[in-house]
CSV table of N, CA, C and O in Angstrom, one decimal:
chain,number,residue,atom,x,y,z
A,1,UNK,N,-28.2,-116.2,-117.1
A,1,UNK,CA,-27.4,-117.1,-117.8
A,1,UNK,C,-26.1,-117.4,-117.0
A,1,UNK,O,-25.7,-118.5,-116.8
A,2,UNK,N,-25.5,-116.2,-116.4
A,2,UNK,CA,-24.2,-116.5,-115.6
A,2,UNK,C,-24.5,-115.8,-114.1
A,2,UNK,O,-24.5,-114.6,-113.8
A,3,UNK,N,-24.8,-116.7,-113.3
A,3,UNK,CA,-25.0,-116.1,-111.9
A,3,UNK,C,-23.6,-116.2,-111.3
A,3,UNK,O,-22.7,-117.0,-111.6
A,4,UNK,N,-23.7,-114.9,-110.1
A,4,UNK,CA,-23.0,-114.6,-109.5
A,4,UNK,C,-22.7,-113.6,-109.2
A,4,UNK,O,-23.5,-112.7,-109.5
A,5,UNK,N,-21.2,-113.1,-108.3
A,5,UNK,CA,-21.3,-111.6,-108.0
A,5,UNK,C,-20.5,-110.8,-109.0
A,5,UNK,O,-19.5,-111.1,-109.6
A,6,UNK,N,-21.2,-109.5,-108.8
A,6,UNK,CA,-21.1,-108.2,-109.8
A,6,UNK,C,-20.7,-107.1,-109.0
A,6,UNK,O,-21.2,-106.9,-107.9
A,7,UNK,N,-19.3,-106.3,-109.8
A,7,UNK,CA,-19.4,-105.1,-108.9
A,7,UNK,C,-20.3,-104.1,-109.3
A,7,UNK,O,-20.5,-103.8,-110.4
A,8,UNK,N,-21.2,-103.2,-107.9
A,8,UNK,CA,-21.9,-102.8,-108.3
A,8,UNK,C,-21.8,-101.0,-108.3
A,8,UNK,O,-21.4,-100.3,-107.4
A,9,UNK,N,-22.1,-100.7,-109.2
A,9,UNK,CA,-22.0,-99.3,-109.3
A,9,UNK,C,-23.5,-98.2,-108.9
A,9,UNK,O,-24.6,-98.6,-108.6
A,10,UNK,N,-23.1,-96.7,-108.9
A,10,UNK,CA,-24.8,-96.2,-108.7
A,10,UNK,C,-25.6,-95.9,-109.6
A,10,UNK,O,-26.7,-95.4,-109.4
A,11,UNK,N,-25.0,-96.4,-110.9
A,11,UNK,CA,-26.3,-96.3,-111.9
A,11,UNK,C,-27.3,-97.9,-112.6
A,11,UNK,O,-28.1,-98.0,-113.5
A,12,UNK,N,-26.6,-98.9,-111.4
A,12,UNK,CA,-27.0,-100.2,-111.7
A,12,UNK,C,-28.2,-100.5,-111.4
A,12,UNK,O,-28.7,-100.6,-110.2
A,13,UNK,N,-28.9,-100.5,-112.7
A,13,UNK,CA,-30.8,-101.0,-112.7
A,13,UNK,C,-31.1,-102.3,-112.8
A,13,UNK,O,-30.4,-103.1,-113.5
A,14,UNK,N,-32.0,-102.5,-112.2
A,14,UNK,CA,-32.6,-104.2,-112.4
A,14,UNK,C,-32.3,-104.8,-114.1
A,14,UNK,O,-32.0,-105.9,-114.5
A,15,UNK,N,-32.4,-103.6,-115.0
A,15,UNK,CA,-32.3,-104.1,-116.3
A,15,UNK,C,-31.0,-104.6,-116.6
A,15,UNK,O,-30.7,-105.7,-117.0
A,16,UNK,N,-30.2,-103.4,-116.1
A,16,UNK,CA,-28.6,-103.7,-116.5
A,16,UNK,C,-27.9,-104.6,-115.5
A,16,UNK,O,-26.9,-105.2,-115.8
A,17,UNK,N,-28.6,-104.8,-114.3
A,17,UNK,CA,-27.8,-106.4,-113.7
A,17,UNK,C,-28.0,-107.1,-114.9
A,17,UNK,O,-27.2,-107.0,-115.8
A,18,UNK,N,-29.4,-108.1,-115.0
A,18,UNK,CA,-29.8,-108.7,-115.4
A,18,UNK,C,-28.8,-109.3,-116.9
A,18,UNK,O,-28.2,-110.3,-117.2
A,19,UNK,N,-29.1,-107.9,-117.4
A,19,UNK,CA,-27.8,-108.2,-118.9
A,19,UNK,C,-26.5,-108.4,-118.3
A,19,UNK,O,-25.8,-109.4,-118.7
A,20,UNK,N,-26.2,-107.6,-117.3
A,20,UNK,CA,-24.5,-108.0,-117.0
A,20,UNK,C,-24.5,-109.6,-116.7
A,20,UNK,O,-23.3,-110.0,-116.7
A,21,UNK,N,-25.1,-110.2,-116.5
A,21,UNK,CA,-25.4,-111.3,-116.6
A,21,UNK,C,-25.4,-112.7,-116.9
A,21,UNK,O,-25.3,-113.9,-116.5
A,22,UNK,N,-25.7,-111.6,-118.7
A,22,UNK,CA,-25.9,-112.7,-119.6
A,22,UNK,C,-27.8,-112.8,-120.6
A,22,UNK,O,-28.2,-113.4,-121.6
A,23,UNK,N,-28.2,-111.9,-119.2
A,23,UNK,CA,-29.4,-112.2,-120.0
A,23,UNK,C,-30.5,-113.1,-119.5
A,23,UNK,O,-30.1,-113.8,-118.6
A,24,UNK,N,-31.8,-113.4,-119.8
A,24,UNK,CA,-32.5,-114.3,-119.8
A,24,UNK,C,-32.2,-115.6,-120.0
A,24,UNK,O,-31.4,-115.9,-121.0
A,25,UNK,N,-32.6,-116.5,-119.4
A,25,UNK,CA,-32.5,-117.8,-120.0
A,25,UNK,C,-33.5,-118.0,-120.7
A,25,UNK,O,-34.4,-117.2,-120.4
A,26,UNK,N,-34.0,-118.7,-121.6
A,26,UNK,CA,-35.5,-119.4,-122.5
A,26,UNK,C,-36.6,-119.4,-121.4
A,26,UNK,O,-37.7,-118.9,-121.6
A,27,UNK,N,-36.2,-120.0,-120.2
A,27,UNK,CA,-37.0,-120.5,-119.0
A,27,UNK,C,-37.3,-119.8,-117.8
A,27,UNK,O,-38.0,-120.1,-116.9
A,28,UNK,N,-36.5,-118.5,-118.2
A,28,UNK,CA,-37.4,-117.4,-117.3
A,28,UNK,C,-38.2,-117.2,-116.8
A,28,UNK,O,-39.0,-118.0,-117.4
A,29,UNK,N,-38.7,-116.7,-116.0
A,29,UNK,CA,-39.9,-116.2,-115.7
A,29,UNK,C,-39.9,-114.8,-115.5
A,29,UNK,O,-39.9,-114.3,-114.4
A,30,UNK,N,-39.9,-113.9,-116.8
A,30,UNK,CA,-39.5,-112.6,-116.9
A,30,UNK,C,-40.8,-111.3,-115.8
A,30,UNK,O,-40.6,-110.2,-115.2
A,31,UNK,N,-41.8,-112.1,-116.1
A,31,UNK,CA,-42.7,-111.9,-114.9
A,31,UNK,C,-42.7,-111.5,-113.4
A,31,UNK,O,-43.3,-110.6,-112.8
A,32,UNK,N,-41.6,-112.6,-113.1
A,32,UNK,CA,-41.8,-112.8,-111.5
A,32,UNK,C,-40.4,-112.5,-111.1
A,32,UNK,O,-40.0,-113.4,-110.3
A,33,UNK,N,-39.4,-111.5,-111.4
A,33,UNK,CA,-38.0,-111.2,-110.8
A,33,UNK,C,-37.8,-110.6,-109.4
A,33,UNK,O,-38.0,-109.4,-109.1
A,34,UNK,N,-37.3,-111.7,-108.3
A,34,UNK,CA,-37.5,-110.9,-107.4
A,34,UNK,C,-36.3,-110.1,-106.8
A,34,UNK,O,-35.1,-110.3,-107.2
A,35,UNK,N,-36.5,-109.5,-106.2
A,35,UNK,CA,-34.6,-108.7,-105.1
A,35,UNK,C,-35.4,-108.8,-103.8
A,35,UNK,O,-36.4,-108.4,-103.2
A,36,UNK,N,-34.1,-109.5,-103.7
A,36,UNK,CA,-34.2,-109.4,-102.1
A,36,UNK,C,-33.3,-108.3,-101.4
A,36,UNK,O,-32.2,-108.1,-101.8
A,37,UNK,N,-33.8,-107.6,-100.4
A,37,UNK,CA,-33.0,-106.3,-99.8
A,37,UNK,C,-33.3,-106.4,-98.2
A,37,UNK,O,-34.4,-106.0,-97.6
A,38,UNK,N,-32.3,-107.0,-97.6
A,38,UNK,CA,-32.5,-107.3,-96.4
A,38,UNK,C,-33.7,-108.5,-95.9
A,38,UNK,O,-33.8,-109.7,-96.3
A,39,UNK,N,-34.4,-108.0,-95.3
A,39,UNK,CA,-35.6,-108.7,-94.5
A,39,UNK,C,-36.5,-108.6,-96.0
A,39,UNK,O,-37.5,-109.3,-96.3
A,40,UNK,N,-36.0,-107.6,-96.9
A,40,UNK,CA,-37.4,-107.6,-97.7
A,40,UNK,C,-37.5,-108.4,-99.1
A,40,UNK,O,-36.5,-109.1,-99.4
A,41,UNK,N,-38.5,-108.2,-99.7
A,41,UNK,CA,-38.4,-109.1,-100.8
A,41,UNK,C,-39.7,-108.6,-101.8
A,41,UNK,O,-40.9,-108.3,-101.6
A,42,UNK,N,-39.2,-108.6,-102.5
A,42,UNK,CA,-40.3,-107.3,-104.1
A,42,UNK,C,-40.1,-108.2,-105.4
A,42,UNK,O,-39.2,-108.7,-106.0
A,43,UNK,N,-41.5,-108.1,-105.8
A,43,UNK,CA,-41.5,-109.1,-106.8
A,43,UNK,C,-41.6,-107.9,-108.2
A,43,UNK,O,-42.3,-106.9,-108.2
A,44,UNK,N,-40.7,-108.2,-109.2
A,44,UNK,CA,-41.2,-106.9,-110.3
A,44,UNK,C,-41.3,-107.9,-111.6
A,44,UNK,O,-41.0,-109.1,-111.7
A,45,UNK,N,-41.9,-107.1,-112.6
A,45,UNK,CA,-42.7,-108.0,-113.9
A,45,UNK,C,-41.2,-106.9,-114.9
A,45,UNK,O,-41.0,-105.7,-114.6
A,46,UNK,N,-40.4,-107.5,-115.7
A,46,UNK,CA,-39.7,-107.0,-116.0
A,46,UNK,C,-39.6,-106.7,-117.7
A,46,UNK,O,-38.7,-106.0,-118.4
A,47,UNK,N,-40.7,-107.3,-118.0
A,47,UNK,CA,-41.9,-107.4,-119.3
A,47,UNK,C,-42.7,-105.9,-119.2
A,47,UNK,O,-42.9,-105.3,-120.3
A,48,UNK,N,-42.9,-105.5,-118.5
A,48,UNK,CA,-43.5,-104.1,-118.1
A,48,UNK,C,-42.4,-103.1,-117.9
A,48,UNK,O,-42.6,-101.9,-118.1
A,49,UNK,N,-41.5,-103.5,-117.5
A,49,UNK,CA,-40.3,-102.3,-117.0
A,49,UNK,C,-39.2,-102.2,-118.6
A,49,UNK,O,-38.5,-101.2,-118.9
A,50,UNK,N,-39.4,-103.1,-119.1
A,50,UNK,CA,-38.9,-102.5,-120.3
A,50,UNK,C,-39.8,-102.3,-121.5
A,50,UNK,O,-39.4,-102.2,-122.7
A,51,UNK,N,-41.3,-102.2,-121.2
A,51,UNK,CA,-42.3,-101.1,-121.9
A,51,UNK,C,-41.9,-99.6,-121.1
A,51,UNK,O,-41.4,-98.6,-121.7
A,52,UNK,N,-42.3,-99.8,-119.8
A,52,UNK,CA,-42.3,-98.6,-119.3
A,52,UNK,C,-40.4,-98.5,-118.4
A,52,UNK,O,-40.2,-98.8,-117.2
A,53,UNK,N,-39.5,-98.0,-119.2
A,53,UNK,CA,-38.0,-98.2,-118.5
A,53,UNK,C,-38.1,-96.9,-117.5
A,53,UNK,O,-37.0,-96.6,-117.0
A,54,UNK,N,-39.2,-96.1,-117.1
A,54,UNK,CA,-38.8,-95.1,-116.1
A,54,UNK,C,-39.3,-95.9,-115.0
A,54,UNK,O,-39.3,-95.4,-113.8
A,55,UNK,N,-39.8,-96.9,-115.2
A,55,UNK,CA,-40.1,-97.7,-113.9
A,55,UNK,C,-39.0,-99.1,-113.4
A,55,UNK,O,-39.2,-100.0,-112.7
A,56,UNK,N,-37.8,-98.7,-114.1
A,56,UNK,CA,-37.1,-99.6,-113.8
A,56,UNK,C,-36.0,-99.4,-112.4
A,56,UNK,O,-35.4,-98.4,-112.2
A,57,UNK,N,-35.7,-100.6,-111.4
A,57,UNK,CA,-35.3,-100.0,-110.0
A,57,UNK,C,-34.0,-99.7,-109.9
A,57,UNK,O,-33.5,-99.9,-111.0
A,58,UNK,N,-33.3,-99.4,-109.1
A,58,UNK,CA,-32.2,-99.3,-108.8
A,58,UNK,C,-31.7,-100.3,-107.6
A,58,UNK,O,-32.2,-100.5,-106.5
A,59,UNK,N,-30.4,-101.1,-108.1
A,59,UNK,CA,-30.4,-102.0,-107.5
A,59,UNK,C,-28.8,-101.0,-106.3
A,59,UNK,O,-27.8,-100.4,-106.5
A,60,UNK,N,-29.5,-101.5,-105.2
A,60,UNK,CA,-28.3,-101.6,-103.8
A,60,UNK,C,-27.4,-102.2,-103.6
A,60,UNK,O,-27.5,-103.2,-104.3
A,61,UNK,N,-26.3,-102.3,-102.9
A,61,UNK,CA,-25.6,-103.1,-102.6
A,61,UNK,C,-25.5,-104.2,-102.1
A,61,UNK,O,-25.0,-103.7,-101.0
A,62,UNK,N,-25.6,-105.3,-101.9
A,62,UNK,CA,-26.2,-106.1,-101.3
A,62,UNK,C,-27.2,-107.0,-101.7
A,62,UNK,O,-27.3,-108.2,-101.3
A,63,UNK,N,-28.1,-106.2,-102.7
A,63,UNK,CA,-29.3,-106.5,-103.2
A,63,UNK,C,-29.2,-108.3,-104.0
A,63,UNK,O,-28.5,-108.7,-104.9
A,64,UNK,N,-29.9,-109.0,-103.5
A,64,UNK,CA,-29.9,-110.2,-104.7
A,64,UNK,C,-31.4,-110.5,-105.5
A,64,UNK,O,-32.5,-110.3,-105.0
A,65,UNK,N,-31.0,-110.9,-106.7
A,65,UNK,CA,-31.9,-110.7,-107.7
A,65,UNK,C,-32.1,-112.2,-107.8
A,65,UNK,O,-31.2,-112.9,-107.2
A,66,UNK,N,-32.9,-112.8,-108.4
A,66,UNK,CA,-33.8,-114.0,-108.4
A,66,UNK,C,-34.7,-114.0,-109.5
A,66,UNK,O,-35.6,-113.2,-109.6
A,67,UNK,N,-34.3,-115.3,-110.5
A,67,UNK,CA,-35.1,-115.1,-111.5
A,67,UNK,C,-35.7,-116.5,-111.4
A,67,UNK,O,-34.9,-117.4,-110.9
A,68,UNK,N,-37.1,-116.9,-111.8
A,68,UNK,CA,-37.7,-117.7,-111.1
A,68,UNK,C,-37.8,-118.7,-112.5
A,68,UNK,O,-37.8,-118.1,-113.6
A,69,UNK,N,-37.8,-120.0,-112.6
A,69,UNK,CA,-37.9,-121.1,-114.1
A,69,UNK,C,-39.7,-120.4,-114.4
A,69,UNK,O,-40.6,-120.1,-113.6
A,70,UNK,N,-39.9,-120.3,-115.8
A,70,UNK,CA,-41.2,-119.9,-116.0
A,70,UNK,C,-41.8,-121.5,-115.9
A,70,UNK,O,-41.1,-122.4,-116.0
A,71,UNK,N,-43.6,-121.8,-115.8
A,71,UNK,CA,-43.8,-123.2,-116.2
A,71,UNK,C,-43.7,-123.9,-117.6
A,71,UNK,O,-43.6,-125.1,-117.9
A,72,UNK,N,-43.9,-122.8,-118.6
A,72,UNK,CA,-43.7,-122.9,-119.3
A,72,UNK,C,-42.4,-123.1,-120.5
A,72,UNK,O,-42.7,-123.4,-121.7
């Protein structure tokens, strides 16, 4: 809902950016969230990470997150 930059701490998970945020938009694609980390780039389903939250990542410094319009 509110992009941009965050300061980031070492206990900052893909969940809790996300909220710091603001949250989902309606148009999400809660599915397909990506971070980019350097050269790399990782797609996580975030619909599954908060069934299963020990699978949730830790985000780096640096790191940018990407939430994609769902088509629906």
């Amino acid at each position: 809902r509110s992009p941009g930059r965050f300061n980031w701490t070492e206990d900052i998970t893909l969940q809790k950016a996300i909220n710091t945020c603001g949250g989902f938009t309606d148009f999400a694609n809660r599915r397909k969230v990506e971070i980019a980390r350097g050269k790399m780039k990782q797609v996580y389903d975030l619909d599954e990470i908060r069934r299963h939250p020990e699978r949730d990542v830790l985000i780096q410094p640096g790191d940018s997150i990407y939430v994609p319009r769902s088509i629906f």
